[in-house]
JSON list of C-alpha atoms in Angstrom, two decimals:
[
{"chain": "A", "resi": 109, "resn": "GLN", "atom": "CA", "xyz": [-3.16, 3.67, -15.80]},
{"chain": "A", "resi": 110, "resn": "SER", "atom": "CA", "xyz": [-2.60, 1.13, -13.41]},
{"chain": "A", "resi": 111, "resn": "VAL", "atom": "CA", "xyz": [-0.05, -1.83, -14.31]},
{"chain": "A", "resi": 112, "resn": "LEU", "atom": "CA", "xyz": [-2.77, -4.27, -12.82]},
{"chain": "A", "resi": 113, "resn": "THR", "atom": "CA", "xyz": [-6.21, -3.54, -13.69]},
{"chain": "A", "resi": 114, "resn": "GLN", "atom": "CA", "xyz": [-9.51, -3.97, -11.73]},
{"chain": "A", "resi": 115, "resn": "PRO", "atom": "CA", "xyz": [-13.08, -3.16, -12.04]},
{"chain": "A", "resi": 116, "resn": "PRO", "atom": "CA", "xyz": [-14.04, 0.43, -10.56]},
{"chain": "A", "resi": 117, "resn": "SER", "atom": "CA", "xyz": [-17.01, -0.98, -8.55]},
{"chain": "A", "resi": 118, "resn": "VAL", "atom": "CA", "xyz": [-18.69, -4.07, -7.50]},
{"chain": "A", "resi": 119, "resn": "SER", "atom": "CA", "xyz": [-21.98, -4.25, -5.65]},
{"chain": "A", "resi": 120, "resn": "ALA", "atom": "CA", "xyz": [-23.96, -6.86, -4.01]},
{"chain": "A", "resi": 121, "resn": "ALA", "atom": "CA", "xyz": [-26.98, -7.13, -1.19]},
{"chain": "A", "resi": 122, "resn": "PRO", "atom": "CA", "xyz": [-25.91, -7.94, 2.29]},
{"chain": "A", "resi": 123, "resn": "GLY", "atom": "CA", "xyz": [-25.59, -12.09, 2.76]},
{"chain": "A", "resi": 124, "resn": "GLN", "atom": "CA", "xyz": [-24.67, -12.29, -0.86]},
{"chain": "A", "resi": 125, "resn": "LYS", "atom": "CA", "xyz": [-20.99, -13.15, -2.23]},
{"chain": "A", "resi": 126, "resn": "VAL", "atom": "CA", "xyz": [-18.71, -10.69, -4.65]},
{"chain": "A", "resi": 127, "resn": "THR", "atom": "CA", "xyz": [-15.70, -11.27, -6.65]},
{"chain": "A", "resi": 128, "resn": "ILE", "atom": "CA", "xyz": [-13.31, -8.89, -7.33]},
{"chain": "A", "resi": 129, "resn": "SER", "atom": "CA", "xyz": [-10.69, -9.45, -10.13]},
{"chain": "A", "resi": 130, "resn": "CYS", "atom": "CA", "xyz": [-7.36, -8.28, -10.76]},
{"chain": "A", "resi": 131, "resn": "SER", "atom": "CA", "xyz": [-5.46, -8.65, -14.09]},
{"chain": "A", "resi": 132, "resn": "GLY", "atom": "CA", "xyz": [-1.90, -8.48, -14.58]},
{"chain": "A", "resi": 133, "resn": "SER", "atom": "CA", "xyz": [0.97, -9.74, -16.54]},
{"chain": "A", "resi": 134, "resn": "SER", "atom": "CA", "xyz": [3.99, -12.71, -16.51]},
{"chain": "A", "resi": 135, "resn": "SER", "atom": "CA", "xyz": [6.09, -9.94, -14.95]},
{"chain": "A", "resi": 136, "resn": "ASN", "atom": "CA", "xyz": [3.86, -8.98, -12.19]},
{"chain": "A", "resi": 137, "resn": "ILE", "atom": "CA", "xyz": [1.13, -11.50, -11.25]},
{"chain": "A", "resi": 138, "resn": "GLY", "atom": "CA", "xyz": [2.32, -14.19, -13.33]},
{"chain": "A", "resi": 139, "resn": "ASN", "atom": "CA", "xyz": [5.68, -14.56, -11.31]},
{"chain": "A", "resi": 140, "resn": "ASN", "atom": "CA", "xyz": [4.92, -13.23, -7.94]},
{"chain": "A", "resi": 141, "resn": "TYR", "atom": "CA", "xyz": [2.83, -13.37, -4.93]},
{"chain": "A", "resi": 142, "resn": "VAL", "atom": "CA", "xyz": [-0.39, -11.15, -4.78]},
{"chain": "A", "resi": 143, "resn": "SER", "atom": "CA", "xyz": [-1.93, -9.31, -1.71]},
{"chain": "A", "resi": 144, "resn": "TRP", "atom": "CA", "xyz": [-5.07, -7.40, -1.17]},
{"chain": "A", "resi": 145, "resn": "TYR", "atom": "CA", "xyz": [-6.23, -4.61, 0.56]},
{"chain": "A", "resi": 146, "resn": "GLN", "atom": "CA", "xyz": [-9.24, -3.12, 2.40]},
{"chain": "A", "resi": 147, "resn": "GLN", "atom": "CA", "xyz": [-9.53, 0.57, 2.62]},
{"chain": "A", "resi": 148, "resn": "LEU", "atom": "CA", "xyz": [-12.66, 1.90, 4.89]},
{"chain": "A", "resi": 149, "resn": "PRO", "atom": "CA", "xyz": [-13.15, 5.22, 4.31]},
{"chain": "A", "resi": 150, "resn": "GLY", "atom": "CA", "xyz": [-10.88, 7.85, 5.89]},
{"chain": "A", "resi": 151, "resn": "THR", "atom": "CA", "xyz": [-8.66, 5.29, 6.91]},
{"chain": "A", "resi": 152, "resn": "ALA", "atom": "CA", "xyz": [-5.37, 3.58, 6.22]},
{"chain": "A", "resi": 153, "resn": "PRO", "atom": "CA", "xyz": [-5.33, 0.32, 4.01]},
{"chain": "A", "resi": 154, "resn": "LYS", "atom": "CA", "xyz": [-5.38, -3.23, 6.00]},
{"chain": "A", "resi": 155, "resn": "LEU", "atom": "CA", "xyz": [-3.97, -6.18, 4.82]},
{"chain": "A", "resi": 156, "resn": "LEU", "atom": "CA", "xyz": [-6.78, -8.79, 3.66]},
{"chain": "A", "resi": 157, "resn": "ILE", "atom": "CA", "xyz": [-4.77, -11.47, 1.96]},
{"chain": "A", "resi": 158, "resn": "PHE", "atom": "CA", "xyz": [-0.77, -12.41, 1.55]},
{"chain": "A", "resi": 159, "resn": "GLU", "atom": "CA", "xyz": [0.94, -14.78, -0.83]},
{"chain": "A", "resi": 160, "resn": "SER", "atom": "CA", "xyz": [-2.22, -14.87, -2.81]},
{"chain": "A", "resi": 161, "resn": "ASN", "atom": "CA", "xyz": [-4.30, -16.79, -0.89]},
{"chain": "A", "resi": 162, "resn": "LYS", "atom": "CA", "xyz": [-3.33, -16.37, 2.73]},
{"chain": "A", "resi": 163, "resn": "ARG", "atom": "CA", "xyz": [-5.06, -14.68, 5.55]},
{"chain": "A", "resi": 164, "resn": "PRO", "atom": "CA", "xyz": [-3.48, -12.55, 8.45]},
{"chain": "A", "resi": 165, "resn": "SER", "atom": "CA", "xyz": [-4.36, -13.53, 12.16]},
{"chain": "A", "resi": 166, "resn": "GLY", "atom": "CA", "xyz": [-7.83, -11.86, 12.83]},
{"chain": "A", "resi": 167, "resn": "ILE", "atom": "CA", "xyz": [-9.15, -11.72, 9.16]},
{"chain": "A", "resi": 168, "resn": "PRO", "atom": "CA", "xyz": [-12.36, -13.72, 8.77]},
{"chain": "A", "resi": 169, "resn": "ASP", "atom": "CA", "xyz": [-12.76, -16.69, 6.49]},
{"chain": "A", "resi": 170, "resn": "ARG", "atom": "CA", "xyz": [-15.10, -14.61, 4.69]},
{"chain": "A", "resi": 171, "resn": "PHE", "atom": "CA", "xyz": [-12.35, -13.63, 2.82]},
{"chain": "A", "resi": 172, "resn": "SER", "atom": "CA", "xyz": [-10.37, -15.50, 0.33]},
{"chain": "A", "resi": 173, "resn": "GLY", "atom": "CA", "xyz": [-7.53, -14.87, -2.45]},
{"chain": "A", "resi": 174, "resn": "SER", "atom": "CA", "xyz": [-6.76, -17.21, -5.32]},
{"chain": "A", "resi": 175, "resn": "LYS", "atom": "CA", "xyz": [-4.49, -16.54, -8.42]},
{"chain": "A", "resi": 176, "resn": "SER", "atom": "CA", "xyz": [-4.38, -18.33, -11.96]},
{"chain": "A", "resi": 177, "resn": "GLY", "atom": "CA", "xyz": [-1.63, -17.40, -14.14]},
{"chain": "A", "resi": 178, "resn": "THR", "atom": "CA", "xyz": [-1.86, -13.65, -14.73]},
{"chain": "A", "resi": 179, "resn": "SER", "atom": "CA", "xyz": [-5.05, -12.89, -12.48]},
{"chain": "A", "resi": 180, "resn": "ALA", "atom": "CA", "xyz": [-5.89, -12.63, -9.14]},
{"chain": "A", "resi": 181, "resn": "THR", "atom": "CA", "xyz": [-9.24, -12.79, -7.78]},
{"chain": "A", "resi": 182, "resn": "LEU", "atom": "CA", "xyz": [-10.44, -11.54, -3.85]},
{"chain": "A", "resi": 183, "resn": "GLY", "atom": "CA", "xyz": [-13.68, -13.18, -2.72]},
{"chain": "A", "resi": 184, "resn": "ILE", "atom": "CA", "xyz": [-15.94, -12.20, -0.09]},
{"chain": "A", "resi": 185, "resn": "THR", "atom": "CA", "xyz": [-18.62, -14.33, 1.28]},
{"chain": "A", "resi": 186, "resn": "GLY", "atom": "CA", "xyz": [-21.88, -13.21, 3.67]},
{"chain": "A", "resi": 187, "resn": "LEU", "atom": "CA", "xyz": [-21.15, -9.37, 2.70]},
{"chain": "A", "resi": 188, "resn": "GLN", "atom": "CA", "xyz": [-21.93, -7.04, 5.53]},
{"chain": "A", "resi": 189, "resn": "THR", "atom": "CA", "xyz": [-22.64, -3.26, 5.44]},
{"chain": "A", "resi": 190, "resn": "GLY", "atom": "CA", "xyz": [-19.32, -3.01, 7.20]},
{"chain": "A", "resi": 191, "resn": "ASP", "atom": "CA", "xyz": [-17.50, -4.45, 4.18]},
{"chain": "A", "resi": 192, "resn": "GLU", "atom": "CA", "xyz": [-18.22, -1.50, 2.05]},
{"chain": "A", "resi": 193, "resn": "ALA", "atom": "CA", "xyz": [-14.77, -0.07, 1.28]},
{"chain": "A", "resi": 194, "resn": "ASP", "atom": "CA", "xyz": [-12.08, 0.26, -1.51]},
{"chain": "A", "resi": 195, "resn": "TYR", "atom": "CA", "xyz": [-10.13, -2.66, -2.23]},
{"chain": "A", "resi": 196, "resn": "TYR", "atom": "CA", "xyz": [-6.62, -2.60, -3.72]},
{"chain": "A", "resi": 197, "resn": "CYS", "atom": "CA", "xyz": [-4.50, -5.79, -5.03]},
{"chain": "A", "resi": 198, "resn": "GLY", "atom": "CA", "xyz": [-0.83, -5.38, -5.29]},
{"chain": "A", "resi": 199, "resn": "THR", "atom": "CA", "xyz": [2.35, -7.30, -6.10]},
{"chain": "A", "resi": 200, "resn": "TRP", "atom": "CA", "xyz": [5.73, -6.94, -7.05]},
{"chain": "A", "resi": 201, "resn": "GLU", "atom": "CA", "xyz": [6.53, -5.70, -10.71]},
{"chain": "A", "resi": 202, "resn": "SER", "atom": "CA", "xyz": [9.78, -7.59, -11.58]},
{"chain": "A", "resi": 203, "resn": "SER", "atom": "CA", "xyz": [10.15, -5.39, -14.86]},
{"chain": "A", "resi": 204, "resn": "LEU", "atom": "CA", "xyz": [10.45, -2.15, -12.91]},
{"chain": "A", "resi": 205, "resn": "SER", "atom": "CA", "xyz": [11.62, -3.55, -9.66]},
{"chain": "A", "resi": 206, "resn": "ALA", "atom": "CA", "xyz": [8.78, -1.85, -8.22]},
{"chain": "A", "resi": 207, "resn": "TRP", "atom": "CA", "xyz": [5.59, -2.50, -6.08]},
{"chain": "A", "resi": 208, "resn": "VAL", "atom": "CA", "xyz": [2.35, -1.72, -7.97]},
{"chain": "A", "resi": 209, "resn": "PHE", "atom": "CA", "xyz": [-1.18, -1.54, -7.01]},
{"chain": "A", "resi": 210, "resn": "GLY", "atom": "CA", "xyz": [-4.41, -2.14, -9.00]},
{"chain": "A", "resi": 211, "resn": "GLY", "atom": "CA", "xyz": [-6.59, 1.16, -9.47]},
{"chain": "A", "resi": 212, "resn": "GLY", "atom": "CA", "xyz": [-8.76, 0.04, -6.86]},
{"chain": "A", "resi": 213, "resn": "THR", "atom": "CA", "xyz": [-12.58, -1.52, -6.76]},
{"chain": "A", "resi": 214, "resn": "LYS", "atom": "CA", "xyz": [-15.33, 0.45, -4.35]},
{"chain": "A", "resi": 215, "resn": "LEU", "atom": "CA", "xyz": [-17.31, -2.18, -3.04]},
{"chain": "A", "resi": 216, "resn": "THR", "atom": "CA", "xyz": [-21.41, -1.41, -2.39]},
{"chain": "A", "resi": 217, "resn": "VAL", "atom": "CA", "xyz": [-23.20, -3.51, -0.30]},
{"chain": "A", "resi": 218, "resn": "LEU", "atom": "CA", "xyz": [-26.76, -2.50, -1.35]},
{"chain": "B", "resi": 1179, "resn": "GLU", "atom": "CA", "xyz": [1.09, -4.50, 19.71]},
{"chain": "B", "resi": 1180, "resn": "VAL", "atom": "CA", "xyz": [2.53, -3.36, 16.09]},
{"chain": "B", "resi": 1181, "resn": "ARG", "atom": "CA", "xyz": [2.41, 0.30, 15.65]},
{"chain": "B", "resi": 1182, "resn": "LEU", "atom": "CA", "xyz": [3.47, 2.92, 12.66]},
{"chain": "B", "resi": 1183, "resn": "PHE", "atom": "CA", "xyz": [3.06, 6.76, 13.14]},
{"chain": "B", "resi": 1184, "resn": "GLU", "atom": "CA", "xyz": [3.71, 9.03, 10.46]},
{"chain": "B", "resi": 1185, "resn": "SER", "atom": "CA", "xyz": [4.78, 12.65, 11.04]},
{"chain": "B", "resi": 1186, "resn": "GLY", "atom": "CA", "xyz": [6.15, 15.68, 8.95]},
{"chain": "B", "resi": 1187, "resn": "GLY", "atom": "CA", "xyz": [3.47, 16.21, 6.81]},
{"chain": "B", "resi": 1188, "resn": "GLY", "atom": "CA", "xyz": [2.41, 19.83, 6.00]},
{"chain": "B", "resi": 1189, "resn": "LEU", "atom": "CA", "xyz": [2.27, 22.46, 3.53]},
{"chain": "B", "resi": 1190, "resn": "VAL", "atom": "CA", "xyz": [4.94, 23.40, 1.31]},
{"chain": "B", "resi": 1191, "resn": "GLN", "atom": "CA", "xyz": [5.91, 25.66, -1.92]},
{"chain": "B", "resi": 1192, "resn": "PRO", "atom": "CA", "xyz": [6.55, 24.08, -5.22]},
{"chain": "B", "resi": 1193, "resn": "GLY", "atom": "CA", "xyz": [10.20, 23.07, -5.48]},
{"chain": "B", "resi": 1194, "resn": "GLY", "atom": "CA", "xyz": [10.67, 23.11, -1.33]},
{"chain": "B", "resi": 1195, "resn": "SER", "atom": "CA", "xyz": [11.54, 19.87, 0.54]},
{"chain": "B", "resi": 1196, "resn": "LEU", "atom": "CA", "xyz": [9.99, 18.28, 3.62]},
{"chain": "B", "resi": 1197, "resn": "ARG", "atom": "CA", "xyz": [11.10, 15.23, 5.33]},
{"chain": "B", "resi": 1198, "resn": "LEU", "atom": "CA", "xyz": [8.66, 12.45, 6.84]},
{"chain": "B", "resi": 1199, "resn": "SER", "atom": "CA", "xyz": [9.27, 10.17, 9.58]},
{"chain": "B", "resi": 1200, "resn": "CYS", "atom": "CA", "xyz": [7.53, 6.99, 10.77]},
{"chain": "B", "resi": 1201, "resn": "ALA", "atom": "CA", "xyz": [8.07, 5.92, 14.04]},
{"chain": "B", "resi": 1202, "resn": "ALA", "atom": "CA", "xyz": [7.82, 2.01, 14.80]},
{"chain": "B", "resi": 1203, "resn": "SER", "atom": "CA", "xyz": [6.88, 0.24, 18.03]},
{"chain": "B", "resi": 1204, "resn": "GLY", "atom": "CA", "xyz": [6.07, -3.40, 18.90]},
{"chain": "B", "resi": 1205, "resn": "PHE", "atom": "CA", "xyz": [8.27, -5.31, 16.55]},
{"chain": "B", "resi": 1206, "resn": "THR", "atom": "CA", "xyz": [12.10, -5.62, 15.95]},
{"chain": "B", "resi": 1207, "resn": "PHE", "atom": "CA", "xyz": [12.22, -2.63, 13.35]},
{"chain": "B", "resi": 1208, "resn": "SER", "atom": "CA", "xyz": [15.87, -3.67, 12.20]},
{"chain": "B", "resi": 1209, "resn": "SER", "atom": "CA", "xyz": [14.46, -7.08, 10.99]},
{"chain": "B", "resi": 1210, "resn": "TYR", "atom": "CA", "xyz": [12.00, -5.82, 8.49]},
{"chain": "B", "resi": 1211, "resn": "GLY", "atom": "CA", "xyz": [11.87, -3.86, 5.29]},
{"chain": "B", "resi": 1212, "resn": "MET", "atom": "CA", "xyz": [9.67, -0.59, 5.20]},
{"chain": "B", "resi": 1213, "resn": "SER", "atom": "CA", "xyz": [7.81, 1.18, 2.40]},
{"chain": "B", "resi": 1214, "resn": "TRP", "atom": "CA", "xyz": [6.22, 4.60, 1.44]},
{"chain": "B", "resi": 1215, "resn": "VAL", "atom": "CA", "xyz": [2.89, 4.41, -0.09]},
{"chain": "B", "resi": 1216, "resn": "ARG", "atom": "CA", "xyz": [0.87, 7.39, -0.97]},
{"chain": "B", "resi": 1217, "resn": "GLN", "atom": "CA", "xyz": [-2.53, 8.30, -2.07]},
{"chain": "B", "resi": 1218, "resn": "ALA", "atom": "CA", "xyz": [-3.51, 11.58, -3.98]},
{"chain": "B", "resi": 1219, "resn": "PRO", "atom": "CA", "xyz": [-6.62, 13.03, -3.03]},
{"chain": "B", "resi": 1220, "resn": "GLY", "atom": "CA", "xyz": [-9.66, 10.91, -4.18]},
{"chain": "B", "resi": 1221, "resn": "LYS", "atom": "CA", "xyz": [-7.33, 8.58, -6.09]},
{"chain": "B", "resi": 1222, "resn": "GLY", "atom": "CA", "xyz": [-5.95, 4.91, -5.36]},
{"chain": "B", "resi": 1223, "resn": "LEU", "atom": "CA", "xyz": [-2.80, 4.00, -3.95]},
{"chain": "B", "resi": 1224, "resn": "GLU", "atom": "CA", "xyz": [0.80, 4.28, -4.96]},
{"chain": "B", "resi": 1225, "resn": "TRP", "atom": "CA", "xyz": [4.04, 2.90, -4.02]},
{"chain": "B", "resi": 1226, "resn": "VAL", "atom": "CA", "xyz": [6.86, 5.43, -3.78]},
{"chain": "B", "resi": 1227, "resn": "SER", "atom": "CA", "xyz": [9.81, 3.61, -2.29]},
{"chain": "B", "resi": 1228, "resn": "GLY", "atom": "CA", "xyz": [10.92, 0.58, -0.46]},
{"chain": "B", "resi": 1229, "resn": "SER", "atom": "CA", "xyz": [13.96, -0.32, 1.92]},
{"chain": "B", "resi": 1230, "resn": "GLY", "atom": "CA", "xyz": [14.58, -4.22, 1.88]},
{"chain": "B", "resi": 1231, "resn": "ASN", "atom": "CA", "xyz": [17.89, -5.82, 1.10]},
{"chain": "B", "resi": 1232, "resn": "ASN", "atom": "CA", "xyz": [18.01, -3.28, -1.59]},
{"chain": "B", "resi": 1233, "resn": "ILE", "atom": "CA", "xyz": [16.36, 0.38, -1.89]},
{"chain": "B", "resi": 1234, "resn": "TYR", "atom": "CA", "xyz": [13.63, 0.77, -4.67]},
{"chain": "B", "resi": 1235, "resn": "TYR", "atom": "CA", "xyz": [12.00, 3.89, -6.13]},
{"chain": "B", "resi": 1236, "resn": "ALA", "atom": "CA", "xyz": [9.02, 4.66, -8.20]},
{"chain": "B", "resi": 1237, "resn": "ASP", "atom": "CA", "xyz": [10.13, 6.34, -11.28]},
{"chain": "B", "resi": 1238, "resn": "SER", "atom": "CA", "xyz": [7.89, 9.36, -10.42]},
{"chain": "B", "resi": 1239, "resn": "VAL", "atom": "CA", "xyz": [10.12, 10.20, -7.38]},
{"chain": "B", "resi": 1240, "resn": "LYS", "atom": "CA", "xyz": [13.26, 8.73, -8.47]},
{"chain": "B", "resi": 1241, "resn": "GLY", "atom": "CA", "xyz": [16.24, 11.14, -7.88]},
{"chain": "B", "resi": 1242, "resn": "ARG", "atom": "CA", "xyz": [14.04, 13.46, -6.19]},
{"chain": "B", "resi": 1243, "resn": "PHE", "atom": "CA", "xyz": [12.94, 11.54, -2.90]},
{"chain": "B", "resi": 1244, "resn": "THR", "atom": "CA", "xyz": [15.57, 9.74, -0.71]},
{"chain": "B", "resi": 1245, "resn": "ILE", "atom": "CA", "xyz": [14.30, 6.70, 1.62]},
{"chain": "B", "resi": 1246, "resn": "SER", "atom": "CA", "xyz": [16.61, 5.90, 4.77]},
{"chain": "B", "resi": 1247, "resn": "ARG", "atom": "CA", "xyz": [16.39, 4.58, 8.48]},
{"chain": "B", "resi": 1248, "resn": "ASP", "atom": "CA", "xyz": [17.87, 4.52, 11.86]},
{"chain": "B", "resi": 1249, "resn": "ASN", "atom": "CA", "xyz": [17.49, 1.39, 13.13]},
{"chain": "B", "resi": 1250, "resn": "SER", "atom": "CA", "xyz": [18.71, 2.85, 16.57]},
{"chain": "B", "resi": 1251, "resn": "LYS", "atom": "CA", "xyz": [15.85, 4.61, 16.76]},
{"chain": "B", "resi": 1252, "resn": "ASN", "atom": "CA", "xyz": [13.30, 2.49, 15.36]},
{"chain": "B", "resi": 1253, "resn": "THR", "atom": "CA", "xyz": [12.60, 5.54, 12.55]},
{"chain": "B", "resi": 1254, "resn": "LEU", "atom": "CA", "xyz": [11.82, 5.37, 8.94]},
{"chain": "B", "resi": 1255, "resn": "TYR", "atom": "CA", "xyz": [12.38, 8.44, 6.93]},
{"chain": "B", "resi": 1256, "resn": "LEU", "atom": "CA", "xyz": [11.50, 10.41, 3.66]},
{"chain": "B", "resi": 1257, "resn": "GLN", "atom": "CA", "xyz": [13.15, 13.07, 2.17]},
{"chain": "B", "resi": 1258, "resn": "MET", "atom": "CA", "xyz": [11.31, 14.96, -0.50]},
{"chain": "B", "resi": 1259, "resn": "ASN", "atom": "CA", "xyz": [13.16, 17.49, -2.53]},
{"chain": "B", "resi": 1260, "resn": "SER", "atom": "CA", "xyz": [12.03, 19.34, -5.63]},
{"chain": "B", "resi": 1261, "resn": "LEU", "atom": "CA", "xyz": [8.48, 19.06, -4.58]},
{"chain": "B", "resi": 1262, "resn": "ARG", "atom": "CA", "xyz": [5.84, 19.16, -7.21]},
{"chain": "B", "resi": 1263, "resn": "ALA", "atom": "CA", "xyz": [2.01, 19.79, -6.99]},
{"chain": "B", "resi": 1264, "resn": "GLU", "atom": "CA", "xyz": [1.64, 16.34, -8.07]},
{"chain": "B", "resi": 1265, "resn": "ASP", "atom": "CA", "xyz": [3.31, 14.82, -5.22]},
{"chain": "B", "resi": 1266, "resn": "THR", "atom": "CA", "xyz": [0.25, 16.14, -3.08]},
{"chain": "B", "resi": 1267, "resn": "ALA", "atom": "CA", "xyz": [-1.05, 13.03, -0.95]},
{"chain": "B", "resi": 1268, "resn": "VAL", "atom": "CA", "xyz": [-1.29, 10.90, 2.03]},
{"chain": "B", "resi": 1269, "resn": "TYR", "atom": "CA", "xyz": [1.66, 9.53, 2.86]},
{"chain": "B", "resi": 1270, "resn": "PHE", "atom": "CA", "xyz": [1.64, 6.25, 4.67]},
{"chain": "B", "resi": 1271, "resn": "CYS", "atom": "CA", "xyz": [4.61, 4.03, 5.90]},
{"chain": "B", "resi": 1272, "resn": "ALA", "atom": "CA", "xyz": [4.12, 0.39, 5.81]},
{"chain": "B", "resi": 1273, "resn": "ARG", "atom": "CA", "xyz": [5.97, -2.80, 7.36]},
{"chain": "B", "resi": 1274, "resn": "GLY", "atom": "CA", "xyz": [7.46, -4.61, 4.29]},
{"chain": "B", "resi": 1275, "resn": "GLY", "atom": "CA", "xyz": [9.87, -3.55, 1.72]},
{"chain": "B", "resi": 1276, "resn": "GLY", "atom": "CA", "xyz": [11.14, -4.86, -1.86]},
{"chain": "B", "resi": 1277, "resn": "THR", "atom": "CA", "xyz": [9.12, -7.79, -2.98]},
{"chain": "B", "resi": 1278, "resn": "ASN", "atom": "CA", "xyz": [7.40, -8.70, 0.53]},
{"chain": "B", "resi": 1279, "resn": "THR", "atom": "CA", "xyz": [4.28, -7.64, 1.27]},
{"chain": "B", "resi": 1280, "resn": "MET", "atom": "CA", "xyz": [3.10, -4.94, 3.22]},
{"chain": "B", "resi": 1281, "resn": "ASP", "atom": "CA", "xyz": [1.30, -6.19, 6.55]},
{"chain": "B", "resi": 1282, "resn": "VAL", "atom": "CA", "xyz": [1.09, -3.22, 8.91]},
{"chain": "B", "resi": 1283, "resn": "TRP", "atom": "CA", "xyz": [0.21, 0.40, 7.94]},
{"chain": "B", "resi": 1284, "resn": "GLY", "atom": "CA", "xyz": [0.54, 3.63, 9.86]},
{"chain": "B", "resi": 1285, "resn": "GLN", "atom": "CA", "xyz": [-2.29, 6.21, 9.75]},
{"chain": "B", "resi": 1286, "resn": "GLY", "atom": "CA", "xyz": [-0.66, 8.49, 7.29]},
{"chain": "B", "resi": 1287, "resn": "THR", "atom": "CA", "xyz": [0.47, 12.19, 7.38]},
{"chain": "B", "resi": 1288, "resn": "THR", "atom": "CA", "xyz": [-0.44, 14.60, 4.65]},
{"chain": "B", "resi": 1289, "resn": "VAL", "atom": "CA", "xyz": [1.59, 16.54, 2.03]},
{"chain": "B", "resi": 1290, "resn": "THR", "atom": "CA", "xyz": [0.32, 19.66, 0.27]},
{"chain": "B", "resi": 1291, "resn": "VAL", "atom": "CA", "xyz": [2.60, 21.24, -2.16]},
{"chain": "B", "resi": 1292, "resn": "SER", "atom": "CA", "xyz": [1.01, 24.38, -3.27]},
{"chain": "B", "resi": 1293, "resn": "SER", "atom": "CA", "xyz": [1.98, 28.33, -3.71]}
]
């Protein structure tokens, strides 16, 4: 059981928009930045969003992040088949002094 | 180019030990915290340990695993003792430790604990 809760799967058509939620508590998302990672099949995770809403260099602006209270959201617009991957949220859990991840969300681009 | 390369994985019997290494290049290694994250077959990401201003461990590995680093060799280590079947996973090293995000990841090394 993950400390952060994500939907197991989401799907949308190419060109459409999708959002992935990440729900936590005051001891993690509520008081710390959130990161989002993309993991394509058979590869290492890749940072998409850091500090809740910032994109690293090279990440297209189709990817966006937001945070409100104890929840965070990853948005992806203009979906492409190459976006099919597992997406994970992560943040620092202050009560455990540990980094925690959500269970992951599998994105299917129909 | 920033790169991380893990090595040292393999097959080990329950109760055995293994030491993983992560060779870093392309950045000033000593200036960054570093972390280990694992992924069991078909499962999600699980943070294992981080080394920033302090050292932190997941409860599942506390007392069995030890994170360390040699800044002169730009290398991060994970000493794993008393290994269990549930430690079977791909182990990734990542740049960033403690409360900081992990921004660069290695390709991973596979650890299998089985008799």
